[in-house]
PDB file of C-alpha atoms in Angstrom:
ATOM      1  CA  MET A 946      18.715  22.408   5.503  1.00 59.00           C
ATOM      2  CA  ARG A 947      19.581  19.379   3.349  1.00 67.00           C
ATOM      3  CA  GLU A 948      15.930  18.303   3.253  1.00 62.00           C
ATOM      4  CA  LYS A 949      14.839  21.792   2.230  1.00 63.00           C
ATOM      5  CA  LEU A 950      17.451  21.824  -0.523  1.00 66.00           C
ATOM      6  CA  THR A 951      16.262  18.440  -1.802  1.00 65.00           C
ATOM      7  CA  ASP A 952      12.669  19.632  -1.883  1.00 64.00           C
ATOM      8  CA  ALA A 953      13.696  22.828  -3.668  1.00 68.00           C
ATOM      9  CA  LEU A 954      15.622  20.901  -6.332  1.00 69.00           C
ATOM     10  CA  TYR A 955      12.674  18.634  -7.069  1.00 72.00           C
ATOM     11  CA  GLY A 956      10.419  21.660  -7.232  1.00 75.00           C
ATOM     12  CA  LEU A 957      12.831  23.294  -9.663  1.00 73.00           C
ATOM     13  CA  GLY A 958      12.798  20.171 -11.815  1.00 71.00           C
ATOM     14  CA  TRP A 959       9.012  20.090 -12.074  1.00 71.00           C
ATOM     15  CA  ALA A 960       8.843  23.835 -12.678  1.00 76.00           C
ATOM     16  CA  THR A 961      11.544  24.139 -15.358  1.00 85.00           C
ATOM     17  CA  VAL A 962      12.219  20.800 -17.077  1.00 86.00           C
ATOM     18  CA  LYS A 963       8.596  20.418 -18.171  1.00 82.00           C
ATOM     19  CA  LYS A 964       8.919  23.677 -20.106  1.00 87.00           C
ATOM     20  CA  LEU A 965      11.921  22.524 -22.135  1.00 88.00           C
ATOM     21  CA  PRO A 966      11.533  21.230 -25.696  1.00 90.00           C
ATOM     22  CA  GLU A 967      11.713  17.455 -25.615  1.00 88.00           C
ATOM     23  CA  PRO A 968      15.049  17.149 -27.500  1.00 91.00           C
ATOM     24  CA  VAL A 969      16.612  19.626 -25.071  1.00 93.00           C
ATOM     25  CA  ALA A 970      15.304  17.707 -22.059  1.00 90.00           C
ATOM     26  CA  VAL A 971      16.602  14.423 -23.496  1.00 92.00           C
ATOM     27  CA  ALA A 972      20.069  15.888 -24.107  1.00 94.00           C
ATOM     28  CA  LEU A 973      20.147  17.465 -20.647  1.00 92.00           C
ATOM     29  CA  GLY A 974      19.187  14.202 -18.976  1.00 92.00           C
ATOM     30  CA  ARG A 975      21.920  12.314 -20.808  1.00 95.00           C
ATOM     31  CA  ARG A 976      24.512  14.943 -19.894  1.00 95.00           C
ATOM     32  CA  ILE A 977      23.564  14.789 -16.213  1.00 94.00           C
ATOM     33  CA  ALA A 978      23.615  10.983 -16.256  1.00 96.00           C
ATOM     34  CA  ASP A 979      27.080  10.854 -17.798  1.00 96.00           C
ATOM     35  CA  THR A 980      28.419  13.373 -15.298  1.00 96.00           C
ATOM     36  CA  VAL A 981      27.056  11.400 -12.343  1.00 95.00           C
ATOM     37  CA  TRP A 982      28.372   8.146 -13.808  1.00 96.00           C
ATOM     38  CA  LYS A 983      31.895   9.527 -14.233  1.00 96.00           C
ATOM     39  CA  ARG A 984      32.013  10.573 -10.576  1.00 95.00           C
ATOM     40  CA  ARG A 985      31.655   6.930  -9.497  1.00 93.00           C
ATOM     41  CA  GLY A 986      29.583   7.766  -6.425  1.00 94.00           C
ATOM     42  CA  LYS A 987      27.776   5.371  -4.102  1.00 95.00           C
ATOM     43  CA  GLY A 988      24.740   5.003  -6.317  1.00 94.00           C
ATOM     44  CA  VAL A 989      26.786   4.055  -9.390  1.00 96.00           C
ATOM     45  CA  LEU A 990      28.888   1.573  -7.425  1.00 96.00           C
ATOM     46  CA  ARG A 991      25.783   0.011  -5.932  1.00 97.00           C
ATOM     47  CA  LEU A 992      24.156  -0.231  -9.348  1.00 97.00           C
ATOM     48  CA  GLU A 993      27.206  -2.043 -10.712  1.00 97.00           C
ATOM     49  CA  ALA A 994      27.287  -4.372  -7.724  1.00 96.00           C
ATOM     50  CA  ASN A 995      23.640  -5.253  -8.329  1.00 97.00           C
ATOM     51  CA  LEU A 996      24.219  -5.731 -12.055  1.00 98.00           C
ATOM     52  CA  ALA A 997      27.111  -8.075 -11.254  1.00 97.00           C
ATOM     53  CA  ARG A 998      24.540 -10.460  -9.764  1.00 97.00           C
ATOM     54  CA  VAL A 999      22.252 -10.143 -12.750  1.00 97.00           C
ATOM     55  CA  LEU A1000      25.140 -10.900 -15.135  1.00 97.00           C
ATOM     56  CA  PRO A1001      27.684 -12.918 -13.124  1.00 96.00           C
ATOM     57  CA  ASP A1002      29.865 -13.571 -16.178  1.00 95.00           C
ATOM     58  CA  ALA A1003      30.206  -9.899 -17.085  1.00 95.00           C
ATOM     59  CA  GLY A1004      33.638  -8.362 -16.679  1.00 95.00           C
ATOM     60  CA  PRO A1005      34.418  -4.913 -15.274  1.00 94.00           C
ATOM     61  CA  GLY A1006      34.216  -3.274 -18.688  1.00 95.00           C
ATOM     62  CA  ARG A1007      30.802  -4.702 -19.436  1.00 96.00           C
ATOM     63  CA  LEU A1008      29.501  -3.731 -15.983  1.00 96.00           C
ATOM     64  CA  ALA A1009      30.772  -0.178 -16.441  1.00 96.00           C
ATOM     65  CA  GLN A1010      29.074  -0.023 -19.829  1.00 96.00           C
ATOM     66  CA  LEU A1011      25.816  -1.255 -18.328  1.00 97.00           C
ATOM     67  CA  SER A1012      25.958   1.128 -15.386  1.00 97.00           C
ATOM     68  CA  ARG A1013      26.453   4.059 -17.748  1.00 98.00           C
ATOM     69  CA  ALA A1014      23.449   2.954 -19.796  1.00 98.00           C
ATOM     70  CA  GLY A1015      21.600   2.396 -16.513  1.00 98.00           C
ATOM     71  CA  MET A1016      22.232   5.944 -15.331  1.00 97.00           C
ATOM     72  CA  ARG A1017      21.017   7.277 -18.678  1.00 97.00           C
ATOM     73  CA  SER A1018      17.876   5.177 -18.348  1.00 98.00           C
ATOM     74  CA  TYR A1019      17.385   6.358 -14.770  1.00 96.00           C
ATOM     75  CA  MET A1020      17.751   9.994 -15.786  1.00 96.00           C
ATOM     76  CA  ARG A1021      15.338   9.454 -18.672  1.00 96.00           C
ATOM     77  CA  TYR A1022      12.830   8.338 -16.056  1.00 95.00           C
ATOM     78  CA  TRP A1023      13.319  11.574 -14.121  1.00 91.00           C
ATOM     79  CA  MET A1024      13.169  13.806 -17.182  1.00 93.00           C
ATOM     80  CA  GLU A1025       9.959  12.119 -18.319  1.00 93.00           C
ATOM     81  CA  SER A1026       8.498  12.353 -14.834  1.00 89.00           C
ATOM     82  CA  PHE A1027       9.215  16.069 -14.562  1.00 88.00           C
ATOM     83  CA  ARG A1028       7.559  16.570 -17.961  1.00 90.00           C
ATOM     84  CA  LEU A1029       4.577  14.203 -17.623  1.00 88.00           C
ATOM     85  CA  PRO A1030       2.233  16.808 -16.072  1.00 86.00           C
ATOM     86  CA  ALA A1031       2.660  18.908 -19.211  1.00 87.00           C
ATOM     87  CA  TRP A1032       2.174  16.047 -21.681  1.00 90.00           C
ATOM     88  CA  SER A1033      -1.036  15.951 -23.660  1.00 91.00           C
ATOM     89  CA  ALA A1034      -3.330  12.949 -23.325  1.00 90.00           C
ATOM     90  CA  GLU A1035      -2.293  11.946 -26.845  1.00 94.00           C
ATOM     91  CA  ARG A1036       1.415  12.098 -25.927  1.00 93.00           C
ATOM     92  CA  VAL A1037       0.794   9.879 -22.902  1.00 94.00           C
ATOM     93  CA  ARG A1038      -1.260   7.390 -24.934  1.00 94.00           C
ATOM     94  CA  ASP A1039       1.484   7.207 -27.565  1.00 95.00           C
ATOM     95  CA  GLY A1040       4.295   6.986 -25.006  1.00 96.00           C
ATOM     96  CA  PHE A1041       3.870   3.367 -23.907  1.00 97.00           C
ATOM     97  CA  SER A1042       3.389   0.098 -25.764  1.00 97.00           C
ATOM     98  CA  PRO A1043       2.880  -3.027 -23.597  1.00 97.00           C
ATOM     99  CA  GLU A1044       2.890  -6.621 -24.807  1.00 97.00           C
ATOM    100  CA  ASP A1045       0.078  -9.004 -23.809  1.00 98.00           C
ATOM    101  CA  LEU A1046      -2.277  -6.229 -22.755  1.00 97.00           C
ATOM    102  CA  HIS A1047      -5.133  -8.700 -23.077  1.00 97.00           C
ATOM    103  CA  ARG A1048      -4.151 -10.228 -19.732  1.00 97.00           C
ATOM    104  CA  LEU A1049      -4.937  -6.966 -17.950  1.00 97.00           C
ATOM    105  CA  GLU A1050      -8.048  -6.215 -19.987  1.00 96.00           C
ATOM    106  CA  GLU A1051      -9.500  -9.693 -19.449  1.00 96.00           C
ATOM    107  CA  GLY A1052      -8.740  -9.546 -15.746  1.00 95.00           C
ATOM    108  CA  LEU A1053     -10.521  -6.218 -15.340  1.00 95.00           C
ATOM    109  CA  ALA A1054     -13.457  -7.392 -17.443  1.00 94.00           C
ATOM    110  CA  GLY A1055     -13.810 -10.409 -15.171  1.00 93.00           C
ATOM    111  CA  GLY A1056     -14.557  -8.143 -12.213  1.00 91.00           C
ATOM    112  CA  ARG A1057     -12.276  -9.930  -9.751  1.00 90.00           C
ATOM    113  CA  GLY A1058      -9.824  -7.062  -9.290  1.00 96.00           C
ATOM    114  CA  VAL A1059      -6.254  -6.952 -10.568  1.00 98.00           C
ATOM    115  CA  VAL A1060      -2.893  -6.390  -8.846  1.00 98.00           C
ATOM    116  CA  LEU A1061      -0.083  -5.237 -11.129  1.00 98.00           C
ATOM    117  CA  ALA A1062       3.333  -5.801  -9.518  1.00 98.00           C
ATOM    118  CA  LEU A1063       6.400  -4.112 -11.002  1.00 98.00           C
ATOM    119  CA  PRO A1064      10.125  -3.865 -10.292  1.00 97.00           C
ATOM    120  CA  HIS A1065      12.000  -0.558 -10.432  1.00 97.00           C
ATOM    121  CA  MET A1066      12.218  -0.630 -14.225  1.00 98.00           C
ATOM    122  CA  GLY A1067      11.564   2.000 -16.861  1.00 97.00           C
ATOM    123  CA  ASN A1068       8.997   4.605 -15.846  1.00 96.00           C
ATOM    124  CA  TYR A1069       6.099   3.188 -13.845  1.00 93.00           C
ATOM    125  CA  ASP A1070       4.578   6.675 -13.538  1.00 92.00           C
ATOM    126  CA  LEU A1071       4.272   6.832 -17.321  1.00 95.00           C
ATOM    127  CA  ALA A1072       2.787   3.327 -17.367  1.00 96.00           C
ATOM    128  CA  GLY A1073       0.280   4.405 -14.730  1.00 94.00           C
ATOM    129  CA  ALA A1074      -0.650   7.565 -16.605  1.00 94.00           C
ATOM    130  CA  TRP A1075      -1.118   5.427 -19.734  1.00 96.00           C
ATOM    131  CA  VAL A1076      -3.505   3.116 -17.870  1.00 96.00           C
ATOM    132  CA  THR A1077      -5.666   6.014 -16.714  1.00 93.00           C
ATOM    133  CA  SER A1078      -5.503   7.800 -20.088  1.00 92.00           C
ATOM    134  CA  ARG A1079      -5.547   5.002 -22.682  1.00 93.00           C
ATOM    135  CA  LEU A1080      -7.630   2.440 -20.796  1.00 93.00           C
ATOM    136  CA  GLY A1081      -9.645   4.940 -18.761  1.00 93.00           C
ATOM    137  CA  VAL A1082      -9.119   2.847 -15.628  1.00 93.00           C
ATOM    138  CA  PRO A1083      -8.324   4.507 -12.276  1.00 93.00           C
ATOM    139  CA  PHE A1084      -6.069   2.645  -9.864  1.00 94.00           C
ATOM    140  CA  THR A1085      -4.667   2.768  -6.377  1.00 96.00           C
ATOM    141  CA  THR A1086      -1.024   2.643  -5.351  1.00 93.00           C
ATOM    142  CA  VAL A1087       1.134   3.352  -2.310  1.00 91.00           C
ATOM    143  CA  ALA A1088       4.035   5.761  -1.841  1.00 81.00           C
ATOM    144  CA  GLU A1089       6.917   5.650   0.590  1.00 73.00           C
ATOM    145  CA  ARG A1090       6.866   8.549   3.030  1.00 63.00           C
ATOM    146  CA  LEU A1091       9.764  10.811   2.131  1.00 56.00           C
ATOM    147  CA  LYS A1092      11.555  13.508   4.062  1.00 61.00           C
ATOM    148  CA  PRO A1093      10.874  16.349   4.143  1.00 62.00           C
ATOM    149  CA  GLU A1094       7.108  15.975   4.309  1.00 68.00           C
ATOM    150  CA  SER A1095       6.779  18.667   1.658  1.00 69.00           C
ATOM    151  CA  LEU A1096       8.643  16.425  -0.815  1.00 68.00           C
ATOM    152  CA  TYR A1097       6.281  13.543  -0.084  1.00 65.00           C
ATOM    153  CA  ASP A1098       3.375  15.925  -0.661  1.00 73.00           C
ATOM    154  CA  ARG A1099       4.879  16.920  -4.016  1.00 73.00           C
ATOM    155  CA  PHE A1100       5.041  13.296  -5.162  1.00 74.00           C
ATOM    156  CA  VAL A1101       1.502  12.567  -3.985  1.00 77.00           C
ATOM    157  CA  ALA A1102       0.159  15.630  -5.781  1.00 79.00           C
ATOM    158  CA  TYR A1103       2.128  14.728  -8.911  1.00 80.00           C
ATOM    159  CA  ARG A1104       0.795  11.165  -9.041  1.00 85.00           C
ATOM    160  CA  GLU A1105      -2.740  12.183  -8.160  1.00 82.00           C
ATOM    161  CA  GLY A1106      -2.517  14.657 -11.022  1.00 81.00           C
ATOM    162  CA  LEU A1107      -1.818  11.679 -13.309  1.00 84.00           C
ATOM    163  CA  GLY A1108      -5.035  10.000 -12.152  1.00 85.00           C
ATOM    164  CA  MET A1109      -3.773   7.755  -9.361  1.00 91.00           C
ATOM    165  CA  GLU A1110      -5.117   7.269  -5.850  1.00 92.00           C
ATOM    166  CA  VAL A1111      -2.040   7.357  -3.599  1.00 90.00           C
ATOM    167  CA  LEU A1112      -1.910   5.861  -0.114  1.00 91.00           C
ATOM    168  CA  PRO A1113       0.986   6.287   2.357  1.00 85.00           C
ATOM    169  CA  HIS A1114       3.132   3.181   2.745  1.00 76.00           C
ATOM    170  CA  ALA A1115       3.413   3.660   6.511  1.00 67.00           C
ATOM    171  CA  GLY A1116       0.519   3.697   8.942  1.00 58.00           C
ATOM    172  CA  GLY A1117      -0.974   0.232   8.562  1.00 65.00           C
ATOM    173  CA  SER A1118      -4.242   1.201   6.847  1.00 80.00           C
ATOM    174  CA  ALA A1119      -3.089   0.887   3.235  1.00 90.00           C
ATOM    175  CA  PHE A1120      -3.576  -2.882   3.004  1.00 92.00           C
ATOM    176  CA  GLY A1121      -7.232  -2.698   4.040  1.00 94.00           C
ATOM    177  CA  THR A1122      -7.962   0.074   1.554  1.00 94.00           C
ATOM    178  CA  LEU A1123      -6.224  -1.832  -1.255  1.00 96.00           C
ATOM    179  CA  ALA A1124      -8.223  -4.962  -0.411  1.00 96.00           C
ATOM    180  CA  ARG A1125     -11.498  -3.016  -0.571  1.00 96.00           C
ATOM    181  CA  ARG A1126     -10.559  -1.592  -3.965  1.00 96.00           C
ATOM    182  CA  LEU A1127      -9.828  -5.083  -5.278  1.00 97.00           C
ATOM    183  CA  ARG A1128     -13.011  -6.629  -3.878  1.00 97.00           C
ATOM    184  CA  SER A1129     -14.959  -4.001  -5.794  1.00 96.00           C
ATOM    185  CA  GLY A1130     -13.206  -5.045  -9.006  1.00 96.00           C
ATOM    186  CA  GLY A1131     -10.601  -2.277  -8.995  1.00 96.00           C
ATOM    187  CA  LEU A1132      -6.971  -2.070 -10.052  1.00 97.00           C
ATOM    188  CA  VAL A1133      -3.977  -1.844  -7.709  1.00 97.00           C
ATOM    189  CA  CYS A1134      -0.412  -1.151  -8.911  1.00 97.00           C
ATOM    190  CA  LEU A1135       2.568  -1.806  -6.626  1.00 96.00           C
ATOM    191  CA  VAL A1136       6.325  -1.541  -7.072  1.00 95.00           C
ATOM    192  CA  ALA A1137       7.409  -4.798  -5.489  1.00 95.00           C
ATOM    193  CA  ASP A1138      11.072  -5.712  -5.913  1.00 96.00           C
ATOM    194  CA  ARG A1139      12.433  -4.137  -2.711  1.00 92.00           C
ATOM    195  CA  ASP A1140      11.012  -4.652   0.756  1.00 90.00           C
ATOM    196  CA  LEU A1141      10.496  -1.491   2.818  1.00 73.00           C
ATOM    197  CA  SER A1142       9.067  -3.251   5.862  1.00 76.00           C
ATOM    198  CA  SER A1143      10.023  -5.936   8.358  1.00 74.00           C
ATOM    199  CA  SER A1144       7.493  -8.396   6.913  1.00 81.00           C
ATOM    200  CA  GLY A1145       9.077  -9.126   3.548  1.00 92.00           C
ATOM    201  CA  ILE A1146       9.213 -12.627   2.103  1.00 97.00           C
ATOM    202  CA  GLU A1147      12.587 -14.196   1.413  1.00 96.00           C
ATOM    203  CA  VAL A1148      13.072 -15.270  -2.199  1.00 97.00           C
ATOM    204  CA  LYS A1149      15.856 -16.514  -4.421  1.00 98.00           C
ATOM    205  CA  PHE A1150      16.673 -13.725  -6.838  1.00 98.00           C
ATOM    206  CA  PHE A1151      19.369 -14.384  -9.409  1.00 98.00           C
ATOM    207  CA  GLY A1152      20.500 -17.270  -7.223  1.00 96.00           C
ATOM    208  CA  GLU A1153      20.848 -15.382  -3.926  1.00 97.00           C
ATOM    209  CA  ALA A1154      18.570 -14.567  -1.010  1.00 97.00           C
ATOM    210  CA  ALA A1155      16.659 -11.279  -1.048  1.00 97.00           C
ATOM    211  CA  LYS A1156      13.421 -10.031   0.502  1.00 96.00           C
ATOM    212  CA  MET A1157      10.458  -8.733  -1.451  1.00 97.00           C
ATOM    213  CA  PRO A1158       7.169  -7.262  -0.234  1.00 95.00           C
ATOM    214  CA  ALA A1159       4.438  -9.670   0.825  1.00 95.00           C
ATOM    215  CA  GLY A1160       1.674  -7.238  -0.147  1.00 95.00           C
ATOM    216  CA  PRO A1161       0.945  -8.197  -3.782  1.00 97.00           C
ATOM    217  CA  ALA A1162       0.666 -11.914  -3.042  1.00 98.00           C
ATOM    218  CA  MET A1163      -1.249 -11.454   0.214  1.00 97.00           C
ATOM    219  CA  LEU A1164      -3.763  -9.191  -1.515  1.00 97.00           C
ATOM    220  CA  ALA A1165      -4.334 -11.817  -4.195  1.00 98.00           C
ATOM    221  CA  VAL A1166      -4.679 -14.586  -1.601  1.00 98.00           C
ATOM    222  CA  GLN A1167      -7.153 -12.665   0.557  1.00 96.00           C
ATOM    223  CA  THR A1168      -9.287 -11.070  -2.153  1.00 97.00           C
ATOM    224  CA  GLY A1169      -9.080 -13.490  -5.072  1.00 96.00           C
ATOM    225  CA  ALA A1170      -7.664 -10.738  -7.286  1.00 98.00           C
ATOM    226  CA  LEU A1171      -5.599 -11.558 -10.355  1.00 98.00           C
ATOM    227  CA  LEU A1172      -1.858 -10.998  -9.791  1.00 98.00           C
ATOM    228  CA  LEU A1173       0.069  -9.922 -12.887  1.00 98.00           C
ATOM    229  CA  PRO A1174       3.821  -9.195 -12.984  1.00 98.00           C
ATOM    230  CA  VAL A1175       4.849  -6.350 -15.293  1.00 98.00           C
ATOM    231  CA  THR A1176       8.296  -5.368 -16.569  1.00 98.00           C
ATOM    232  CA  LEU A1177       9.199  -2.152 -18.408  1.00 98.00           C
ATOM    233  CA  TRP A1178      12.095  -1.070 -20.568  1.00 98.00           C
ATOM    234  CA  TYR A1179      13.289   1.537 -23.039  1.00 97.00           C
ATOM    235  CA  ASP A1180      14.599   1.168 -26.561  1.00 94.00           C
ATOM    236  CA  SER A1181      16.022   3.816 -28.872  1.00 90.00           C
ATOM    237  CA  SER A1182      12.567   5.252 -29.606  1.00 92.00           C
ATOM    238  CA  PRO A1183      10.574   7.777 -27.535  1.00 92.00           C
ATOM    239  CA  VAL A1184       8.121   4.970 -26.687  1.00 96.00           C
ATOM    240  CA  MET A1185       8.559   2.913 -23.514  1.00 98.00           C
ATOM    241  CA  ARG A1186       8.010  -0.822 -23.892  1.00 98.00           C
ATOM    242  CA  GLY A1187       6.530  -3.268 -21.443  1.00 98.00           C
ATOM    243  CA  LYS A1188       5.327  -6.805 -20.918  1.00 98.00           C
ATOM    244  CA  ILE A1189       2.427  -8.100 -18.842  1.00 98.00           C
ATOM    245  CA  HIS A1190       3.545 -11.542 -17.750  1.00 98.00           C
ATOM    246  CA  ALA A1191       1.403 -14.617 -17.182  1.00 98.00           C
ATOM    247  CA  PRO A1192      -0.748 -14.516 -14.022  1.00 98.00           C
ATOM    248  CA  VAL A1193       0.673 -15.735 -10.732  1.00 98.00           C
ATOM    249  CA  GLU A1194      -1.981 -18.128  -9.510  1.00 97.00           C
ATOM    250  CA  VAL A1195      -2.908 -18.751  -5.870  1.00 97.00           C
ATOM    251  CA  PRO A1196      -1.794 -22.277  -4.851  1.00 97.00           C
ATOM    252  CA  GLU A1197      -4.617 -24.670  -4.000  1.00 95.00           C
ATOM    253  CA  THR A1198      -3.059 -25.863  -0.737  1.00 96.00           C
ATOM    254  CA  GLY A1199      -1.124 -24.338   2.149  1.00 96.00           C
ATOM    255  CA  THR A1200      -1.625 -21.617   4.701  1.00 96.00           C
ATOM    256  CA  ARG A1201      -1.973 -17.995   3.617  1.00 96.00           C
ATOM    257  CA  ALA A1202       1.666 -17.386   4.459  1.00 96.00           C
ATOM    258  CA  GLU A1203       2.783 -20.460   2.521  1.00 97.00           C
ATOM    259  CA  LYS A1204       0.726 -19.478  -0.507  1.00 98.00           C
ATOM    260  CA  ALA A1205       2.087 -15.931  -0.403  1.00 97.00           C
ATOM    261  CA  ALA A1206       5.660 -17.253  -0.213  1.00 98.00           C
ATOM    262  CA  VAL A1207       5.194 -19.417  -3.304  1.00 98.00           C
ATOM    263  CA  MET A1208       3.584 -16.564  -5.230  1.00 98.00           C
ATOM    264  CA  THR A1209       6.242 -14.013  -4.236  1.00 98.00           C
ATOM    265  CA  GLN A1210       8.934 -16.360  -5.517  1.00 98.00           C
ATOM    266  CA  GLN A1211       7.068 -16.576  -8.822  1.00 98.00           C
ATOM    267  CA  LEU A1212       6.918 -12.776  -8.927  1.00 98.00           C
ATOM    268  CA  ALA A1213      10.665 -12.649  -8.312  1.00 98.00           C
ATOM    269  CA  ASP A1214      11.218 -15.118 -11.165  1.00 98.00           C
ATOM    270  CA  ALA A1215       9.113 -13.000 -13.544  1.00 98.00           C
ATOM    271  CA  PHE A1216      10.983  -9.854 -12.514  1.00 98.00           C
ATOM    272  CA  ALA A1217      14.300 -11.644 -13.012  1.00 98.00           C
ATOM    273  CA  SER A1218      13.372 -12.683 -16.545  1.00 98.00           C
ATOM    274  CA  GLY A1219      12.569  -9.089 -17.523  1.00 98.00           C
ATOM    275  CA  ILE A1220      15.610  -7.632 -15.757  1.00 98.00           C
ATOM    276  CA  ALA A1221      17.943 -10.172 -17.389  1.00 98.00           C
ATOM    277  CA  GLU A1222      16.671  -9.116 -20.819  1.00 98.00           C
ATOM    278  CA  HIS A1223      16.951  -5.375 -20.080  1.00 98.00           C
ATOM    279  CA  PRO A1224      19.408  -4.956 -17.172  1.00 98.00           C
ATOM    280  CA  GLU A1225      20.216  -1.340 -18.067  1.00 97.00           C
ATOM    281  CA  ASP A1226      16.606  -0.356 -17.314  1.00 98.00           C
ATOM    282  CA  TRP A1227      16.549  -1.754 -13.768  1.00 98.00           C
ATOM    283  CA  HIS A1228      17.015   1.305 -11.566  1.00 97.00           C
ATOM    284  CA  MET A1229      18.158  -0.420  -8.382  1.00 97.00           C
ATOM    285  CA  LEU A1230      20.689   1.918  -6.805  1.00 95.00           C
ATOM    286  CA  GLN A1231      20.092   0.552  -3.298  1.00 94.00           C
ATOM    287  CA  ARG A1232      21.148  -2.595  -1.480  1.00 95.00           C
ATOM    288  CA  LEU A1233      18.757  -5.454  -2.147  1.00 95.00           C
ATOM    289  CA  TRP A1234      20.309  -8.849  -1.429  1.00 96.00           C
ATOM    290  CA  LEU A1235      20.534  -9.999   2.173  1.00 95.00           C
ATOM    291  CA  ALA A1236      24.281 -10.529   1.865  1.00 94.00           C
ATOM    292  CA  ASP A1237      24.692  -6.805   1.102  1.00 93.00           C
ATOM    293  CA  LEU A1238      22.573  -5.371   3.898  1.00 87.00           C
ATOM    294  CA  GLY A1239      25.471  -5.283   6.354  1.00 69.00           C
ATOM    295  CA  ARG A1240      27.880  -3.811   3.794  1.00 59.00           C
ATOM    296  CA  ARG A1241      28.566  -0.129   3.240  1.00 52.00           C
ATOM    297  CA  ASP A1242      27.082   1.396   0.093  1.00 48.00           C
ATOM    298  CA  ASP A1243      30.561   2.460  -1.039  1.00 46.00           C
ATOM    299  CA  GLU A1244      31.997  -1.036  -0.552  1.00 49.00           C
ATOM    300  CA  PRO A1245      31.659  -2.732  -3.942  1.00 43.00           C
ATOM    301  CA  THR A1246      31.326  -6.459  -4.418  1.00 43.00           C
ATOM    302  CA  ASP A1247      33.621  -8.532  -6.589  1.00 37.00           C
ATOM    303  CA  LYS A1248      33.766  -7.209 -10.184  1.00 35.00           C
ATOM    304  CA  SER A1249      31.683  -4.089  -9.725  1.00 35.00           C
ATOM    305  CA  SER A1250      34.721  -1.870  -9.105  1.00 31.00           C
ATOM    306  CA  GLY A1251      37.068  -3.568 -11.529  1.00 31.00           C
ATOM    307  CA  THR A1252      38.991  -5.206  -8.684  1.00 25.00           C
ATOM    308  CA  GLU A1253      38.364  -8.305  -6.662  1.00 27.00           C
ATOM    309  CA  LYS A1254      36.930  -7.815  -3.199  1.00 27.00           C
ATOM    310  CA  PRO A1255      39.394  -9.128  -0.594  1.00 28.00           C
TER     311      PRO A1255
END
């Protein structure tokens, strides 16, 4: 019953929010975000605990301020996502402005294939729609299998409607398909700051151990594709901002696993630089660091609740 309700709510969002005038949708999203933030549920507490690692010198007041801004940013993502299918091509093209776009364009022109790796920042669906609309470049991505299956199908249909090829994360065949796309000079986009498998690579992230997916680096190692980190953020305008960071090069020596480990750490460092500059736009409401994986979601760490953890 809970899964059916979840699916119905998402369906309602796509069916109704996209019909609202944009100012109304923006105001509604902010109102929902503030209501959720005031309730201090598990997601808000986890967000604050994660932000406490990003900004270790921030006090409880600053963390609360950031988590409120973070929930508004997160809800902006959802409101935009519900409305994206109804946006005109011009609205999509005008909705995103990335820095250092030449890195992507030169990589694609070189024919070696490109992997874009992103953290959970801003609205990666909008960035993807912009790539297919503004650059006219199709790309392949993967999606976590959600429950119920009908909800997963909704997300696949939504992203395919934006011009993406979507592969299921589970099943084992995604990596081979992604590699074939890259060897033919294609583009692959992967959200890569949280490991959903048992094969993640341990990295230092804001000074503590975490695991991130091996996929982006392994694809670059095996296919020779260009690996580009990307970070996204919002400002006060309707336009999302972004940065395409310097390429993560394949090391000249070492085994495949060793090369992938070095490259994944460099990805983590690039993500950290973007998150540190725009922490309110990092939508990480789940446990990420290894030290947190055995802790309950409602058990805050240190300053995130305004009290010291015993």
